[in-house]
Short mmCIF file of C-alpha atoms and ligand atoms in Angstrom, two decimals:
data_model
loop_
_atom_site.label_atom_id
_atom_site.label_comp_id
_atom_site.label_asym_id
_atom_site.label_seq_id
_atom_site.Cartn_x
_atom_site.Cartn_y
_atom_site.Cartn_z
CA UNK A 1 4.01 10.52 -5.91
CA UNK A 2 2.52 11.40 -9.28
CA UNK A 3 4.26 14.21 -11.10
CA UNK A 4 2.53 16.68 -13.39
CA UNK A 5 3.83 17.70 -16.81
CA UNK A 6 2.72 20.66 -18.91
CA UNK A 7 3.74 20.82 -22.56
CA UNK A 8 3.60 24.04 -24.56
CA UNK A 9 3.70 23.33 -28.29
CA UNK A 10 4.82 25.67 -31.08
CA UNK A 11 5.07 25.05 -34.83
CA UNK A 12 3.57 22.42 -37.08
CA UNK A 13 1.19 19.50 -36.62
CA UNK A 14 4.15 17.15 -36.32
CA UNK A 15 5.15 18.95 -33.14
CA UNK A 16 1.60 18.55 -31.89
CA UNK A 17 1.74 14.82 -32.60
CA UNK A 18 5.13 14.62 -30.86
CA UNK A 19 3.84 16.47 -27.78
CA UNK A 20 0.99 13.99 -27.46
CA UNK A 21 3.34 11.04 -27.85
CA UNK A 22 5.56 12.54 -25.14
CA UNK A 23 2.51 12.65 -22.83
CA UNK A 24 1.88 8.97 -23.69
CA UNK A 25 5.53 8.16 -22.92
CA UNK A 26 6.27 10.02 -19.70
CA UNK A 27 3.23 8.69 -17.87
CA UNK A 28 5.17 5.37 -17.72
CA UNK A 29 7.49 7.05 -15.22
CA UNK A 30 4.72 8.80 -13.33
CA UNK A 31 4.48 12.16 -15.14
CA UNK A 32 0.84 12.89 -15.95
CA UNK A 33 -0.57 15.65 -18.16
CA UNK A 34 -1.85 18.87 -16.61
CA UNK A 35 -3.49 21.76 -18.46
CA UNK A 36 -2.34 24.30 -15.92
CA UNK A 37 1.36 24.98 -16.01
CA UNK A 38 1.47 26.50 -12.55
CA UNK A 39 0.53 23.07 -11.16
CA UNK A 40 3.32 21.35 -13.05
CA UNK A 41 6.52 19.81 -11.68
CA UNK A 42 7.76 19.54 -15.24
CA UNK A 43 7.45 22.10 -18.02
CA UNK A 44 8.31 21.05 -21.56
CA UNK A 45 8.59 23.51 -24.44
CA UNK A 46 8.20 21.83 -27.83
CA UNK A 47 9.74 24.44 -30.10
CA UNK A 48 9.73 25.49 -33.77
CA UNK A 49 12.67 27.00 -35.66
CA UNK A 50 10.99 27.74 -38.99
CA UNK A 51 11.10 31.51 -38.75
CA UNK A 52 13.19 34.04 -36.85
CA UNK A 53 12.35 34.97 -33.24
CA UNK A 54 11.69 31.28 -32.48
CA UNK A 55 14.71 31.11 -30.21
CA UNK A 56 13.85 34.34 -28.40
CA UNK A 57 10.31 33.05 -27.88
CA UNK A 58 11.77 30.09 -25.97
CA UNK A 59 13.77 32.28 -23.61
CA UNK A 60 10.81 34.60 -23.19
CA UNK A 61 8.55 31.68 -22.29
CA UNK A 62 11.09 30.33 -19.81
CA UNK A 63 11.32 33.80 -18.26
CA UNK A 64 7.58 33.68 -17.69
CA UNK A 65 7.75 30.27 -16.02
CA UNK A 66 10.67 31.42 -13.88
CA UNK A 67 8.59 34.32 -12.61
CA UNK A 68 5.60 32.14 -11.76
CA UNK A 69 7.77 29.68 -9.84
CA UNK A 70 9.81 32.28 -7.96
CA UNK A 71 8.39 31.30 -4.59
CA UNK A 72 7.83 27.64 -5.41
CA UNK A 73 10.00 24.57 -6.03
CA UNK A 74 11.68 24.84 -9.42
CA UNK A 75 9.99 22.58 -11.99
CA UNK A 76 12.01 20.37 -14.31
CA UNK A 77 12.50 22.42 -17.49
CA UNK A 78 12.86 20.59 -20.80
CA UNK A 79 13.35 22.19 -24.21
CA UNK A 80 12.42 19.89 -27.08
CA UNK A 81 11.69 20.31 -30.80
CA UNK A 82 13.48 22.02 -33.65
CA UNK A 83 15.10 24.87 -31.68
CA UNK A 84 16.49 22.27 -29.27
CA UNK A 85 18.00 20.44 -32.24
CA UNK A 86 19.46 23.60 -33.76
CA UNK A 87 20.80 25.23 -30.59
CA UNK A 88 21.45 22.25 -28.27
CA UNK A 89 24.43 22.90 -25.89
CA UNK A 90 24.12 26.66 -26.32
CA UNK A 91 20.73 26.67 -24.61
CA UNK A 92 22.03 24.99 -21.48
CA UNK A 93 24.84 27.54 -21.32
CA UNK A 94 22.67 30.59 -21.90
CA UNK A 95 19.76 29.72 -19.58
CA UNK A 96 20.65 27.86 -16.35
CA UNK A 97 16.91 27.36 -15.64
CA UNK A 98 16.86 24.78 -18.51
CA UNK A 99 17.64 21.23 -17.32
CA UNK A 100 17.29 19.06 -20.40
CA UNK A 101 17.49 19.66 -24.14
CA UNK A 102 16.00 16.93 -26.35
CA UNK A 103 15.94 16.96 -30.16
CA UNK A 104 12.89 15.76 -32.17
CA UNK A 105 14.49 12.42 -33.06
CA UNK A 106 15.37 11.52 -29.48
CA UNK A 107 11.97 11.53 -27.73
CA UNK A 108 12.09 7.80 -27.20
CA UNK A 109 14.89 8.43 -24.73
CA UNK A 110 12.95 11.00 -22.71
CA UNK A 111 12.09 8.70 -19.77
CA UNK A 112 15.68 7.54 -19.31
CA UNK A 113 16.90 11.11 -19.73
CA UNK A 114 14.54 12.42 -17.04
CA UNK A 115 15.38 9.57 -14.64
CA UNK A 116 19.08 10.03 -15.27
CA UNK A 117 18.82 13.73 -14.59
CA UNK A 118 16.95 13.15 -11.33
CA UNK A 119 19.53 10.59 -10.21
CA UNK A 120 22.67 12.53 -11.08
CA UNK A 121 21.36 16.10 -11.09
CA UNK A 122 23.44 16.70 -14.21
CA UNK A 123 22.12 18.64 -17.20
CA UNK A 124 21.71 16.60 -20.37
CA UNK A 125 21.56 17.40 -24.07
CA UNK A 126 20.21 14.62 -26.31
CA UNK A 127 20.08 15.55 -29.99
CA UNK A 128 21.09 12.45 -31.96
CA UNK A 129 19.20 11.53 -35.13
CA UNK A 130 17.90 8.10 -34.15
CA UNK A 131 14.58 8.09 -35.96
CA UNK A 132 14.33 4.28 -36.42
CA UNK A 133 14.64 3.64 -32.69
CA UNK A 134 12.26 6.49 -32.00
CA UNK A 135 9.39 4.98 -33.98
CA UNK A 136 10.22 1.43 -32.84
CA UNK A 137 9.88 2.65 -29.29
CA UNK A 138 6.75 4.73 -29.91
CA UNK A 139 5.03 1.80 -31.61
CA UNK A 140 5.25 -0.07 -28.32
CA UNK A 141 3.64 2.79 -26.42
CA UNK A 142 -0.09 3.10 -27.05
CA UNK A 143 -1.23 6.30 -28.73
CA UNK A 144 -3.73 7.33 -26.07
CA UNK A 145 -3.97 10.91 -27.29
CA UNK A 146 -6.47 10.09 -30.03
CA UNK A 147 -9.48 12.32 -30.58
CA UNK A 148 -12.32 12.31 -33.14
CA UNK A 149 -9.73 13.78 -35.52
CA UNK A 150 -6.24 12.40 -34.83
CA UNK A 151 -2.78 13.05 -36.22
CA UNK A 152 -0.60 10.11 -37.24
CA UNK A 153 3.00 10.79 -38.27
CA UNK A 154 4.05 8.44 -41.08
CA UNK A 155 7.14 10.21 -42.40
CA UNK A 156 9.77 12.54 -41.01
CA UNK A 157 12.58 14.69 -42.28
CA UNK A 158 13.46 16.17 -45.62
CA UNK A 159 16.05 15.65 -48.35
CA UNK A 160 14.93 18.57 -50.52
CA UNK A 161 16.97 21.40 -49.03
CA UNK A 162 14.96 24.40 -50.19
CA UNK A 163 17.36 27.28 -49.74
CA UNK A 164 15.23 29.05 -47.14
CA UNK A 165 14.37 26.13 -44.85
CA UNK A 166 15.80 24.67 -41.63
CA UNK A 167 13.80 21.43 -41.62
CA UNK A 168 16.45 19.20 -43.27
CA UNK A 169 18.83 20.29 -40.50
CA UNK A 170 16.44 20.03 -37.55
CA UNK A 171 14.53 16.88 -38.55
CA UNK A 172 17.25 15.11 -40.53
CA UNK A 173 16.92 13.00 -43.69
CA UNK A 174 13.64 11.60 -45.03
CA UNK A 175 12.46 8.51 -43.18
CA UNK A 176 9.26 6.49 -43.72
CA UNK A 177 7.77 4.45 -40.88
CA UNK A 178 7.09 0.75 -41.52
CA UNK A 179 3.70 0.23 -43.18
CA UNK A 180 2.40 -2.27 -40.63
CA UNK A 181 3.50 -0.11 -37.71
CA UNK A 182 1.36 2.74 -39.07
CA UNK A 183 -1.64 0.48 -39.66
CA UNK A 184 -1.51 -0.87 -36.15
CA UNK A 185 -1.38 2.68 -34.72
CA UNK A 186 -4.30 3.63 -36.99
CA UNK A 187 -6.28 0.60 -35.79
CA UNK A 188 -5.65 1.49 -32.15
CA UNK A 189 -6.79 5.08 -32.75
CA UNK A 190 -9.91 3.93 -34.61
CA UNK A 191 -10.77 1.32 -31.94
CA UNK A 192 -10.63 4.16 -29.46
CA UNK A 193 -12.99 6.50 -31.26
CA UNK A 194 -11.00 8.26 -34.00
CA UNK A 195 -13.14 9.00 -37.06
CA UNK A 196 -10.67 11.11 -39.03
CA UNK A 197 -6.96 10.42 -39.47
CA UNK A 198 -4.60 13.14 -40.65
CA UNK A 199 -1.42 11.49 -41.93
CA UNK A 200 1.58 13.68 -41.22
CA UNK A 201 5.07 14.21 -42.58
CA UNK A 202 7.31 17.14 -43.50
CA UNK A 203 7.04 15.61 -46.97
CA UNK A 204 4.16 13.26 -46.38
CA UNK A 205 3.71 12.32 -50.04
CA UNK A 206 7.36 11.24 -50.25
CA UNK A 207 6.33 8.31 -48.02
CA UNK A 208 7.89 5.13 -49.37
CA UNK A 209 8.33 2.02 -47.28
CA UNK A 210 9.79 -0.82 -49.32
CA UNK A 211 7.85 0.37 -52.36
CA UNK A 212 4.59 0.99 -50.48
CA UNK A 213 3.53 4.59 -50.93
CA UNK A 214 1.10 7.10 -49.46
CA UNK A 215 -1.54 5.96 -51.98
CA UNK A 216 -1.27 2.37 -50.64
CA UNK A 217 -1.56 3.60 -47.08
CA UNK A 218 -4.67 5.65 -47.79
CA UNK A 219 -6.41 2.72 -49.49
CA UNK A 220 -5.47 0.40 -46.63
CA UNK A 221 -6.64 2.75 -43.85
CA UNK A 222 -9.86 3.34 -45.74
CA UNK A 223 -10.71 -0.37 -45.26
CA UNK A 224 -11.36 0.20 -41.54
CA UNK A 225 -15.12 0.53 -41.58
CA UNK A 226 -15.28 2.99 -38.67
CA UNK A 227 -12.95 5.56 -40.21
CA UNK A 228 -14.86 8.31 -41.99
CA UNK A 229 -12.28 10.76 -43.27
CA UNK A 230 -8.61 10.66 -44.30
CA UNK A 231 -6.34 13.65 -44.88
CA UNK A 232 -2.60 14.10 -45.32
CA UNK A 233 -0.22 17.03 -44.90
CA UNK A 234 2.28 18.53 -45.91
CA UNK A 235 2.90 17.56 -49.49
CA UNK A 236 5.59 18.61 -51.91
CA UNK A 237 4.55 19.15 -55.57
CA UNK A 238 7.46 16.98 -56.76
CA UNK A 239 6.04 13.97 -54.92
CA UNK A 240 2.47 14.39 -56.20
CA UNK A 241 2.83 11.20 -58.25
CA UNK A 242 0.24 9.62 -60.57
CA UNK A 243 -0.63 6.85 -58.11
CA UNK A 244 -1.56 9.46 -55.49
CA UNK A 245 -3.61 11.49 -57.97
CA UNK A 246 -5.38 8.28 -59.08
CA UNK A 247 -6.46 7.57 -55.48
CA UNK A 248 -8.85 10.51 -55.78
CA UNK A 249 -10.77 8.50 -58.38
CA UNK A 250 -11.37 5.51 -56.14
CA UNK A 251 -11.17 6.67 -52.54
CA UNK A 252 -14.43 7.29 -50.72
CA UNK A 253 -12.83 8.72 -47.61
CA UNK A 254 -10.03 10.96 -48.83
CA UNK A 255 -11.09 14.59 -48.32
CA UNK A 256 -11.21 16.99 -51.29
CA UNK A 257 -8.80 19.60 -49.86
CA UNK A 258 -5.11 19.34 -50.78
CA UNK A 259 -2.53 21.36 -48.94
CA UNK A 260 0.17 21.74 -51.57
CA UNK A 261 2.64 24.52 -50.76
CA UNK A 262 3.87 26.40 -53.82
CA UNK A 263 5.74 29.29 -52.08
CA UNK A 264 5.78 31.55 -55.17
CA UNK A 265 4.06 31.94 -58.53
CA UNK A 266 7.31 32.84 -60.29
CA UNK A 267 9.57 30.23 -61.89
CA UNK A 268 12.53 32.52 -61.35
CA UNK A 269 11.91 32.58 -57.59
CA UNK A 270 11.13 28.85 -57.40
CA UNK A 271 14.48 28.25 -59.02
CA UNK A 272 16.27 30.59 -56.62
CA UNK A 273 14.54 28.78 -53.74
CA UNK A 274 15.70 25.38 -55.07
CA UNK A 275 12.10 24.15 -55.02
CA UNK A 276 12.67 21.52 -57.72
CA UNK A 277 9.38 22.19 -59.50
CA UNK A 278 7.96 24.93 -61.71
CA UNK A 279 4.56 26.57 -62.06
CA UNK A 280 3.65 24.60 -65.19
CA UNK A 281 4.16 21.33 -63.26
CA UNK A 282 2.14 22.69 -60.36
CA UNK A 283 -0.74 23.68 -62.64
CA UNK A 284 -0.64 20.26 -64.31
CA UNK A 285 -1.27 18.65 -60.91
CA UNK A 286 -4.10 21.13 -60.36
CA UNK A 287 -5.66 20.35 -63.77
CA UNK A 288 -5.34 16.59 -63.32
CA UNK A 289 -7.04 16.66 -59.94
CA UNK A 290 -9.78 19.02 -61.07
CA UNK A 291 -10.48 16.67 -63.97
CA UNK A 292 -10.99 13.82 -61.51
CA UNK A 293 -13.16 15.85 -59.15
CA UNK A 294 -14.02 19.47 -59.84
CA UNK A 295 -14.83 19.99 -56.14
CA UNK A 296 -11.24 19.42 -55.05
CA UNK A 297 -9.81 22.63 -53.55
CA UNK A 298 -6.20 23.64 -52.90
CA UNK A 299 -4.55 25.36 -49.97
CA UNK A 300 -0.95 26.50 -49.91
CA UNK A 301 1.99 28.22 -48.21
CA UNK A 302 3.54 31.37 -49.67
CA UNK A 303 6.83 33.08 -48.88
CA UNK A 304 6.73 36.79 -49.63
CA UNK A 305 9.79 38.96 -50.28
CA UNK A 306 12.24 36.17 -51.01
CA UNK A 307 15.59 37.73 -52.04
CA UNK A 308 15.35 38.60 -55.73
CA UNK A 309 11.52 38.88 -55.78
CA UNK A 310 10.62 41.73 -58.14
CA UNK A 311 7.21 43.27 -58.84
CA UNK A 312 6.66 40.94 -61.78
CA UNK A 313 7.44 37.84 -59.67
CA UNK A 314 4.95 38.99 -57.07
CA UNK A 315 2.35 39.67 -59.78
CA UNK A 316 2.86 36.07 -60.96
CA UNK A 317 2.06 34.85 -57.45
CA UNK A 318 -1.15 36.91 -57.41
CA UNK A 319 -2.05 35.53 -60.83
CA UNK A 320 -1.55 31.97 -59.61
CA UNK A 321 -3.79 32.65 -56.62
CA UNK A 322 -6.50 34.03 -58.91
CA UNK A 323 -6.24 30.94 -61.10
CA UNK A 324 -6.16 28.24 -58.44
CA UNK A 325 -8.44 30.12 -55.96
CA UNK A 326 -6.60 28.74 -52.97
CA UNK A 327 -8.51 28.52 -49.70
CA UNK A 328 -7.21 28.11 -46.11
CA UNK A 329 -3.68 29.27 -47.00
CA UNK A 330 -0.68 30.65 -45.12
CA UNK A 331 1.63 33.47 -46.16
CA UNK A 332 4.73 34.81 -44.39
CA UNK A 333 7.51 37.23 -45.15
CA UNK A 334 10.82 35.46 -45.82
CA UNK A 335 12.83 35.04 -42.66
CA UNK A 336 16.57 34.33 -43.07
CA UNK A 337 17.56 31.22 -41.15
CA UNK A 338 21.09 30.59 -39.92
CA UNK A 339 22.84 27.73 -41.68
CA UNK A 340 20.61 27.78 -44.79
CA UNK A 341 21.78 28.84 -48.27
CA UNK A 342 19.46 31.88 -48.26
CA UNK A 343 20.69 33.08 -44.86
CA UNK A 344 23.05 35.72 -46.23
CA UNK A 345 21.22 36.82 -49.38
CA UNK A 346 20.42 40.50 -49.80
CA UNK A 347 17.01 41.17 -48.31
CA UNK A 348 14.44 43.23 -50.17
CA UNK A 349 13.05 46.38 -48.57
CA UNK A 350 10.90 45.45 -45.55
CA UNK A 351 8.23 48.02 -46.52
CA UNK A 352 7.83 46.41 -49.94
CA UNK A 353 7.52 42.96 -48.38
CA UNK A 354 4.91 44.23 -45.92
CA UNK A 355 2.85 45.79 -48.71
CA UNK A 356 3.04 42.58 -50.74
CA UNK A 357 2.06 40.50 -47.72
CA UNK A 358 -0.99 42.67 -47.13
CA UNK A 359 -2.01 42.39 -50.76
CA UNK A 360 -1.63 38.63 -50.92
CA UNK A 361 -3.45 38.10 -47.65
CA UNK A 362 -6.35 40.25 -48.81
CA UNK A 363 -6.62 38.18 -51.96
CA UNK A 364 -6.46 34.90 -50.02
CA UNK A 365 -9.09 36.19 -47.58
CA UNK A 366 -11.34 37.18 -50.51
CA UNK A 367 -11.13 33.61 -51.85
CA UNK A 368 -11.99 32.25 -48.43
CA UNK A 369 -14.94 34.58 -47.95
CA UNK A 370 -16.37 33.87 -51.38
CA UNK A 371 -16.02 30.11 -50.84
CA UNK A 372 -17.82 30.47 -47.50
CA UNK A 373 -20.51 32.78 -48.96
CA UNK A 374 -21.23 30.21 -51.64
CA UNK A 375 -22.11 27.75 -48.88
CA UNK A 376 -24.82 30.00 -47.39
CA UNK A 377 -28.18 28.18 -47.34
CA UNK A 378 -26.51 25.01 -48.60
CA UNK A 379 -26.23 21.77 -46.69
CA UNK A 380 -22.77 20.41 -45.96
CA UNK A 381 -21.39 17.39 -44.12
CA UNK A 382 -19.78 18.18 -40.78
CA UNK A 383 -17.71 15.79 -38.68
CA UNK A 384 -18.50 16.78 -35.11
CA UNK A 385 -15.45 17.00 -32.83
CA UNK A 386 -16.62 18.48 -29.54
CA UNK A 387 -19.03 20.71 -27.65
CA UNK A 388 -18.37 24.45 -27.78
CA UNK A 389 -16.89 25.97 -24.62
CA UNK A 390 -20.29 27.11 -23.31
CA UNK A 391 -21.63 23.61 -24.14
CA UNK A 392 -24.69 24.99 -25.93
CA UNK A 393 -23.56 24.02 -29.45
CA UNK A 394 -21.14 21.69 -31.19
CA UNK A 395 -17.97 22.30 -33.15
CA UNK A 396 -16.96 20.33 -36.20
CA UNK A 397 -15.26 20.64 -39.56
CA UNK A 398 -16.41 20.68 -43.15
CA UNK A 399 -14.76 18.48 -45.78
CA UNK A 400 -12.53 21.50 -46.51
CA UNK A 401 -11.38 21.81 -42.87
CA UNK A 402 -13.44 24.94 -42.24
CA UNK A 403 -14.74 25.27 -38.68
CA UNK A 404 -18.50 24.83 -38.31
CA UNK A 405 -20.59 25.62 -35.26
CA UNK A 406 -24.20 24.42 -35.06
CA UNK A 407 -26.99 23.42 -32.70
CA UNK A 408 -25.89 19.79 -32.27
CA UNK A 409 -25.89 17.58 -29.20
CA UNK A 410 -23.23 15.68 -27.28
CA UNK A 411 -24.41 12.48 -29.00
CA UNK A 412 -23.37 13.97 -32.36
CA UNK A 413 -19.66 13.89 -31.42
CA UNK A 414 -17.86 11.54 -33.81
CA UNK A 415 -20.74 11.59 -36.31
CA UNK A 416 -21.07 13.22 -39.71
CA UNK A 417 -24.08 15.51 -39.54
CA UNK A 418 -25.69 17.41 -42.43
CA UNK A 419 -25.79 21.09 -41.51
CA UNK A 420 -27.52 23.95 -43.29
CA UNK A 421 -25.23 26.99 -43.30
CA UNK A 422 -26.99 30.19 -42.19
CA UNK A 423 -24.17 32.64 -41.34
CA UNK A 424 -20.52 32.87 -42.26
CA UNK A 425 -17.37 34.78 -41.53
CA UNK A 426 -13.90 34.24 -42.98
CA UNK A 427 -12.94 31.40 -40.70
CA UNK A 428 -16.20 29.90 -39.45
CA UNK A 429 -19.55 28.68 -40.75
CA UNK A 430 -22.63 28.76 -38.52
CA UNK A 431 -25.66 26.60 -39.18
CA UNK A 432 -28.38 24.27 -38.03
CA UNK A 433 -28.55 20.52 -38.13
CA UNK A 434 -30.89 19.15 -40.78
CA UNK A 435 -31.09 15.66 -39.37
CA UNK A 436 -34.58 14.28 -40.05
CA UNK A 437 -34.98 16.51 -43.06
CA UNK A 438 -34.77 14.97 -46.52
CA UNK A 439 -32.67 17.73 -47.99
CA UNK A 440 -29.79 16.74 -50.21
CA UNK A 441 -26.23 16.93 -48.84
CA UNK A 442 -23.92 19.20 -50.92
N1 LIG B 1 7.65 20.55 -46.70
C1 LIG B 1 6.68 21.53 -46.95
C2 LIG B 1 6.84 22.04 -48.38
O1 LIG B 1 7.89 21.91 -48.97
O2 LIG B 1 5.96 22.63 -48.89
C3 LIG B 1 6.74 22.70 -46.01
C4 LIG B 1 7.13 22.50 -44.62
S1 LIG B 1 7.61 23.97 -43.77
C5 LIG B 1 7.66 23.27 -42.19
C6 LIG B 1 6.14 24.96 -43.72
C7 LIG B 1 6.22 26.29 -44.41
O3 LIG B 1 7.05 27.18 -43.71
C8 LIG B 1 6.80 26.28 -45.80
O4 LIG B 1 5.88 25.83 -46.76
C9 LIG B 1 7.19 27.73 -45.99
O5 LIG B 1 6.16 28.47 -46.61
C10 LIG B 1 7.41 28.23 -44.57
N2 LIG B 1 8.82 28.57 -44.34
C11 LIG B 1 9.86 27.72 -44.27
N3 LIG B 1 11.01 28.40 -44.10
C12 LIG B 1 10.70 29.72 -44.10
C13 LIG B 1 11.46 30.92 -44.00
N4 LIG B 1 12.77 30.87 -43.87
N5 LIG B 1 10.80 32.10 -44.03
C14 LIG B 1 9.45 32.14 -44.16
N6 LIG B 1 8.68 31.05 -44.27
C15 LIG B 1 9.30 29.84 -44.24
FE1 LIG B 2 11.58 22.69 -46.00
FE2 LIG B 2 11.63 22.48 -48.63
FE3 LIG B 2 11.88 20.33 -47.12
FE4 LIG B 2 9.54 21.57 -47.28
S1 LIG B 2 10.60 20.54 -48.96
S2 LIG B 2 10.53 20.84 -45.42
S3 LIG B 2 10.16 23.69 -47.42
S4 LIG B 2 13.33 21.99 -47.27
FE1 LIG B 3 8.78 24.12 -36.99
FE2 LIG B 3 10.22 21.97 -36.88
FE3 LIG B 3 7.70 21.85 -37.64
S1 LIG B 3 10.90 23.95 -37.53
S2 LIG B 3 7.38 23.80 -38.63
S3 LIG B 3 8.42 22.42 -35.67
S4 LIG B 3 9.38 20.64 -38.44
#
């Protein structure tokens, strides 16, 4: 009998990629994807540990599933991802409804783990760091989760140890996948309809496989004639090397939006965070890229209220935002994480952090709105991804990742269509297709 698996994914794009690869893997043992968890015989939670409450969210979610299955046969419950890595055995002890706990570097063992569990009915925790075997295994399983825009993980883990962050502990040391393995996955995705590849890694620009870097990978993927757009995320300023900056001069397919988290505009705070770069170095990258192409835009992550952040430090962050005019950015209040250096530092007053968060978000929203307003009545290129839910329009993305909805057709999916923007809000642009018109594309 075919089994049905439902995966609920939290956290970053790498978790999303992993969830899709798990779907590709478990169908080999007869577990097929369902979009309705009440139909599932197997429920997998792919978790994120980046901020507090992550763990509680897992138990809350399991409580919900428990309730729904009260009068039915208990589904197989698997907890995967970064909380699984951080909490492992403890989870099995605290919540008997959980059957298996699998860390992010052990997914290649998921089929054996499930089969073993079914055979012996014994709970299993699998949280070894075995990243080489993981990607060796995954390269033999076809990536059938590709869409018009597909994720492709090329790098995992982190050696940087920012004082606030759990990633080096949950994902392990930096590892770069073999160059050819990535190209063959890219080819498979492209042969199956992918038009945009988003290269992923916790430190994607630290990619280095026997001297081959992210810049080499971009230029190689670009050679596939059917690929239209290439992006990469998330980058660390320290790894924004000259070769990568130079690619922006030659590449025709690399998109002009760079997600380059800075966290704070204050050198004092960057130092306390152990970020290994300062604002002057960050602005140098900004200047160099703007010189190559003035249309390149930056997005970023900000941590507000890091221990030691004073009014002046926060002002410096606002000043940086005014200078760089970040779009599409994320900002969160510092959340102390167990096991990290910053876990026990003295927190600043919550009310002050909240006020600062509101201020920074308003400024980031203003940037976004003014960028979107500027596009009104202009024509932009949109890569069409799918029909809207009511099927009357199509959804796609601009070169800057902004959502665009317009009067396209099903046949437009996978194509780049020039769209004249008529209406905007902070997150979405609305327009009409200008195909057949001779207007210039912005
Ligand atoms: N490697 C990337 C970098 O260094 O920029 C970031 C990866 S991390 C998964 C994504 C974002 O989560 C970080 O840029 C940071 O802003 C945020 N983050 C990480 N730990 C945090 C914490 N303890 N509290 C609040 N935000 C946090
Ligand atoms: Fe976390 Fe810092 Fe590594 Fe990014 S570079 S994943 S923020 S430790
Ligand atoms: Fe979260 Fe792990 Fe990604 S902690 S942000 S799922 S690397």
